[in-house]
Short mmCIF file of C-alpha atoms in Angstrom, two decimals:
data_model
loop_
_atom_site.label_atom_id
_atom_site.label_comp_id
_atom_site.label_asym_id
_atom_site.label_seq_id
_atom_site.Cartn_x
_atom_site.Cartn_y
_atom_site.Cartn_z
CA MET A 192 -125.95 -41.26 -127.21
CA THR A 193 -124.11 -39.86 -130.52
CA LEU A 194 -125.22 -41.53 -133.76
CA THR A 195 -122.41 -42.26 -136.34
CA ILE A 196 -123.50 -42.04 -140.07
CA ALA A 197 -123.30 -46.07 -140.02
CA ASP A 198 -125.89 -45.91 -137.29
CA ILE A 199 -128.32 -43.65 -139.01
CA GLN A 200 -127.81 -45.63 -142.27
CA ALA A 201 -129.26 -48.90 -140.37
CA LEU A 202 -132.48 -47.02 -139.90
CA LYS A 203 -134.55 -48.26 -142.70
CA ARG A 204 -135.64 -44.47 -143.44
CA PHE A 205 -132.27 -44.04 -144.41
CA ARG A 206 -130.58 -46.85 -145.46
CA ASN A 207 -130.36 -45.73 -149.23
CA LEU A 208 -129.27 -42.48 -148.55
CA GLU A 209 -125.94 -40.67 -150.16
CA GLU A 210 -123.46 -40.17 -147.89
CA LYS A 211 -123.70 -36.13 -148.10
CA ASP A 212 -127.62 -36.51 -147.00
CA LEU A 213 -126.31 -38.89 -144.17
CA ALA A 214 -123.95 -36.37 -143.34
CA VAL A 215 -126.45 -33.56 -143.15
CA LEU A 216 -128.62 -35.71 -140.56
CA LYS A 217 -125.45 -36.37 -138.57
CA GLU A 218 -124.74 -32.87 -138.13
CA SER A 219 -128.49 -31.81 -137.48
CA GLY A 220 -129.76 -34.73 -135.39
CA ARG A 221 -130.04 -35.75 -131.88
CA VAL A 222 -130.92 -38.47 -129.75
CA LEU A 223 -133.71 -38.22 -127.38
CA ASN A 224 -134.19 -40.95 -124.68
CA ILE A 225 -137.75 -41.32 -123.68
CA GLY A 226 -138.70 -43.10 -120.47
CA LYS A 227 -141.56 -45.40 -120.38
CA GLY A 228 -144.85 -43.70 -120.39
CA LYS A 229 -143.36 -40.26 -121.19
CA SER A 230 -144.79 -37.80 -123.59
CA ILE A 231 -142.81 -36.83 -127.03
CA PHE A 232 -145.19 -34.29 -128.39
CA ASN A 233 -148.49 -33.08 -127.50
CA GLU A 234 -151.63 -32.71 -129.95
CA GLY A 235 -151.74 -29.42 -131.05
CA THR A 236 -148.11 -28.42 -130.50
CA ALA A 237 -146.21 -27.24 -133.59
CA ALA A 238 -144.81 -29.85 -135.86
CA ASP A 239 -140.88 -28.64 -136.08
CA ALA A 240 -139.13 -31.77 -136.17
CA HIS A 241 -139.25 -35.33 -137.73
CA TYR A 242 -138.87 -38.36 -135.53
CA THR A 243 -137.93 -41.95 -136.36
CA VAL A 244 -137.80 -44.90 -133.56
CA ILE A 245 -134.25 -46.34 -132.89
CA SER A 246 -135.07 -48.77 -130.42
CA GLY A 247 -138.38 -49.16 -128.06
CA HIS A 248 -142.00 -48.47 -129.27
CA VAL A 249 -144.03 -45.60 -129.60
CA LYS A 250 -147.91 -44.75 -129.53
CA VAL A 251 -149.46 -42.28 -131.51
CA PHE A 252 -153.04 -41.31 -129.86
CA LYS A 253 -155.70 -39.07 -129.93
CA ASP A 254 -156.29 -37.31 -126.33
CA PHE A 255 -159.96 -37.65 -126.59
CA GLU A 256 -162.07 -38.08 -123.29
CA VAL A 257 -161.18 -41.58 -123.49
CA PRO A 258 -157.67 -41.62 -125.24
CA ARG A 259 -157.66 -43.64 -128.66
CA ILE A 260 -154.34 -45.14 -129.55
CA LEU A 261 -154.29 -44.95 -133.38
CA HIS A 262 -150.89 -46.68 -134.09
CA ILE A 263 -147.87 -48.12 -132.80
CA PHE A 264 -144.41 -47.59 -134.19
CA GLY A 265 -141.23 -49.85 -133.91
CA PRO A 266 -137.92 -49.20 -134.68
CA GLY A 267 -136.81 -47.82 -137.94
CA GLU A 268 -140.38 -46.06 -138.56
CA ALA A 269 -140.86 -42.52 -138.57
CA PHE A 270 -143.97 -40.75 -137.21
CA GLY A 271 -145.44 -37.27 -136.84
CA GLU A 272 -144.17 -36.38 -140.58
CA LEU A 273 -147.72 -35.67 -142.16
CA ALA A 274 -148.06 -32.80 -140.12
CA LEU A 275 -144.35 -31.67 -141.28
CA ILE A 276 -145.39 -32.18 -144.74
CA ASN A 277 -149.09 -30.13 -144.39
CA GLY A 278 -147.62 -27.63 -142.30
CA ILE A 279 -149.73 -27.80 -139.34
CA PRO A 280 -149.36 -28.75 -135.91
CA PHE A 281 -149.48 -32.19 -134.79
CA PRO A 282 -152.94 -33.54 -135.01
CA ALA A 283 -152.05 -36.32 -132.25
CA SER A 284 -149.85 -37.10 -129.75
CA ALA A 285 -146.69 -39.59 -129.06
CA GLY A 286 -145.68 -41.24 -126.01
CA ALA A 287 -143.18 -43.87 -125.21
CA LEU A 288 -144.60 -47.66 -124.50
CA VAL A 289 -141.60 -48.72 -123.28
CA ALA A 290 -137.94 -46.68 -122.55
CA SER A 291 -137.38 -45.71 -126.00
CA THR A 292 -134.60 -43.71 -128.12
CA VAL A 293 -135.95 -41.64 -131.15
CA PHE A 294 -133.57 -39.94 -133.66
CA VAL A 295 -134.81 -36.21 -134.17
CA PHE A 296 -133.81 -33.76 -136.35
CA PRO A 297 -135.48 -30.11 -137.45
CA ALA A 298 -138.18 -29.84 -140.00
CA THR A 299 -136.01 -27.43 -142.12
CA VAL A 300 -134.03 -30.41 -142.61
CA PHE A 301 -136.65 -32.92 -143.62
CA ASP A 302 -138.09 -29.93 -146.37
CA ARG A 303 -134.67 -29.58 -147.40
CA LEU A 304 -133.95 -33.57 -148.19
CA ARG A 305 -137.30 -34.14 -149.79
CA GLN A 306 -136.37 -31.11 -152.26
CA THR A 307 -133.00 -32.33 -153.03
CA SER A 308 -133.01 -36.43 -152.40
CA ALA A 309 -134.94 -38.33 -154.64
CA THR A 310 -133.98 -41.32 -152.35
CA PHE A 311 -135.43 -39.68 -149.17
CA ALA A 312 -138.63 -38.47 -151.16
CA ASN A 313 -139.23 -41.57 -152.16
CA GLU A 314 -138.92 -43.20 -148.65
CA VAL A 315 -141.33 -40.82 -147.33
CA ALA A 316 -143.87 -41.27 -150.27
CA LYS A 317 -143.86 -45.10 -149.62
CA THR A 318 -144.56 -44.37 -145.81
CA LEU A 319 -147.20 -42.21 -146.69
CA ALA A 320 -148.71 -44.63 -149.18
CA LYS A 321 -149.38 -47.13 -145.96
CA ARG A 322 -151.58 -44.36 -144.08
CA PRO A 323 -154.69 -45.31 -145.71
CA GLU A 324 -154.05 -48.93 -144.64
CA PHE A 325 -153.12 -47.79 -140.97
CA LEU A 326 -156.48 -46.19 -140.69
CA THR A 327 -158.38 -48.94 -142.40
CA GLU A 328 -157.15 -51.09 -139.73
CA ALA A 329 -157.67 -48.65 -136.92
CA ILE A 330 -161.34 -48.41 -138.08
CA ALA A 331 -161.81 -52.05 -138.66
CA ASN A 332 -160.27 -52.71 -134.87
CA PHE A 333 -162.74 -50.06 -133.41
CA ASN A 334 -165.82 -50.91 -135.59
CA ASP A 335 -165.89 -54.52 -136.89
CA GLY A 336 -166.83 -57.49 -135.36
CA ASN A 337 -167.52 -58.82 -131.74
CA LEU A 338 -164.91 -58.10 -129.04
CA PRO A 339 -162.80 -61.31 -129.27
CA ASP A 340 -162.63 -60.72 -132.91
CA ARG A 341 -161.46 -57.15 -132.73
CA VAL A 342 -158.88 -58.26 -129.78
CA LYS A 343 -157.22 -60.72 -131.99
CA ARG A 344 -157.08 -58.72 -134.98
CA ALA A 345 -155.41 -55.83 -133.14
CA PHE A 346 -152.72 -58.33 -131.58
CA THR A 347 -152.53 -60.21 -134.62
CA ASP A 348 -151.19 -56.92 -136.34
CA LEU A 349 -148.53 -56.21 -133.60
CA LEU A 350 -147.34 -59.91 -133.48
CA VAL A 351 -147.10 -59.66 -137.45
CA ARG A 352 -145.11 -56.54 -137.30
CA PHE A 353 -142.99 -56.76 -133.69
CA GLY A 354 -143.44 -60.39 -132.59
CA VAL A 355 -140.31 -62.34 -132.05
CA ASP A 356 -140.60 -66.07 -132.88
CA HIS A 357 -139.65 -68.56 -130.17
CA GLY A 358 -140.16 -71.58 -131.72
CA GLU A 359 -143.60 -72.48 -129.90
CA TYR A 360 -144.61 -69.24 -129.51
CA TYR A 361 -144.40 -65.62 -130.56
CA GLU A 362 -143.47 -62.74 -127.94
CA LEU A 363 -144.91 -59.18 -128.26
CA PRO A 364 -141.89 -57.44 -126.84
CA PHE A 365 -143.76 -54.83 -125.10
CA TYR A 366 -146.82 -54.40 -122.51
CA LEU A 367 -150.16 -53.01 -123.08
CA SER A 368 -152.29 -52.37 -120.26
CA ARG A 369 -156.13 -53.25 -120.27
CA LYS A 370 -157.09 -49.62 -120.45
CA GLU A 371 -154.34 -49.27 -123.73
CA ILE A 372 -155.94 -52.38 -125.46
CA ALA A 373 -159.45 -51.06 -124.78
CA SER A 374 -158.52 -47.83 -126.37
CA LEU A 375 -156.87 -49.74 -129.37
CA ILE A 376 -160.18 -51.41 -130.18
CA ASN A 377 -162.51 -48.69 -129.00
CA ALA A 378 -164.00 -50.85 -126.15
CA ARG A 379 -164.69 -50.63 -122.42
CA PRO A 380 -161.87 -51.56 -120.10
CA GLU A 381 -163.74 -53.79 -117.93
CA SER A 382 -165.22 -56.12 -120.93
CA VAL A 383 -161.47 -56.28 -122.16
CA SER A 384 -160.32 -57.13 -118.91
CA ARG A 385 -163.06 -59.89 -118.83
CA GLU A 386 -162.00 -61.39 -122.20
CA LEU A 387 -158.61 -61.24 -121.63
CA ASN A 388 -158.96 -62.79 -118.16
CA GLN A 389 -160.11 -65.81 -120.06
CA TRP A 390 -157.17 -65.63 -122.88
CA GLU A 391 -154.78 -66.17 -120.24
CA LEU A 392 -156.82 -68.89 -118.24
CA ASP A 393 -156.63 -70.75 -121.69
CA ASN A 394 -152.97 -69.65 -122.25
CA LEU A 395 -153.68 -67.81 -125.47
CA LEU A 396 -152.03 -64.75 -124.62
CA VAL A 397 -150.42 -64.42 -121.35
CA PRO A 398 -148.49 -61.42 -120.13
CA THR A 399 -144.54 -61.72 -119.45
CA ASP A 400 -142.13 -59.71 -117.89
CA ILE A 401 -141.36 -58.26 -121.33
CA GLY A 402 -144.80 -58.29 -123.08
CA PHE A 403 -147.13 -61.16 -124.01
CA ARG A 404 -146.48 -64.70 -125.15
CA ALA A 405 -148.72 -66.02 -127.77
CA PRO A 406 -148.80 -69.65 -128.60
CA LYS A 407 -148.45 -70.29 -132.29
CA SER A 408 -151.09 -73.07 -131.91
CA PHE A 409 -153.41 -70.14 -131.87
CA TRP A 410 -152.08 -67.35 -133.68
CA LYS A 411 -151.37 -68.44 -137.41
CA LEU A 412 -149.89 -65.13 -138.23
CA PRO A 413 -149.98 -64.08 -142.19
CA GLU A 414 -146.67 -63.33 -143.83
CA PRO A 415 -145.47 -59.98 -142.75
CA LYS A 416 -145.88 -57.35 -145.54
CA LYS A 417 -142.55 -56.33 -147.55
CA ALA A 418 -141.08 -52.77 -146.28
#
């Protein structure tokens, strides 16, 4: 798959860039097709490229004795760039939750664009400004409230960001295993399994061929946050 300049501009990270900067990205970039469950980069490896999700969903996680999902990224969102800015190895790993395509270009191009394009530098700065918010959400999911509250908080965030409105219900377009949900909220998989078994019986969160179905009668979502 080869991206055109129009394809690159369609990604929100690059939508306002000048033609010359888009041409640089087209020349230097490449597209990775990542199979479901496959690694994109590993914690501790050299941060030598910038990554943006084209399609699919990517999880970033810490590989503790029990892995912990830190954040999930969707189409148009960039990930791993803090390591580029700080000149350090990747502090976490990234892998595909579903079959995904990712746009990649070298760290040298990332550094050059941050220096020469005020528009690009501003887009990066806006993303970085949200990182404390992501961290706050992750800490709340790990520590704040009982298990049902933490599960609902985590899925509410995912449904707001990625849910597809089907009238009577929302659909989350990717599946999370019981183990992955447990890692997202720092809980025991068996405890999460018992809780979600009951939610399924009550038709509150039901697995589908794509991901999860969530009835609007239960999931009263806040408005999505503006990019």
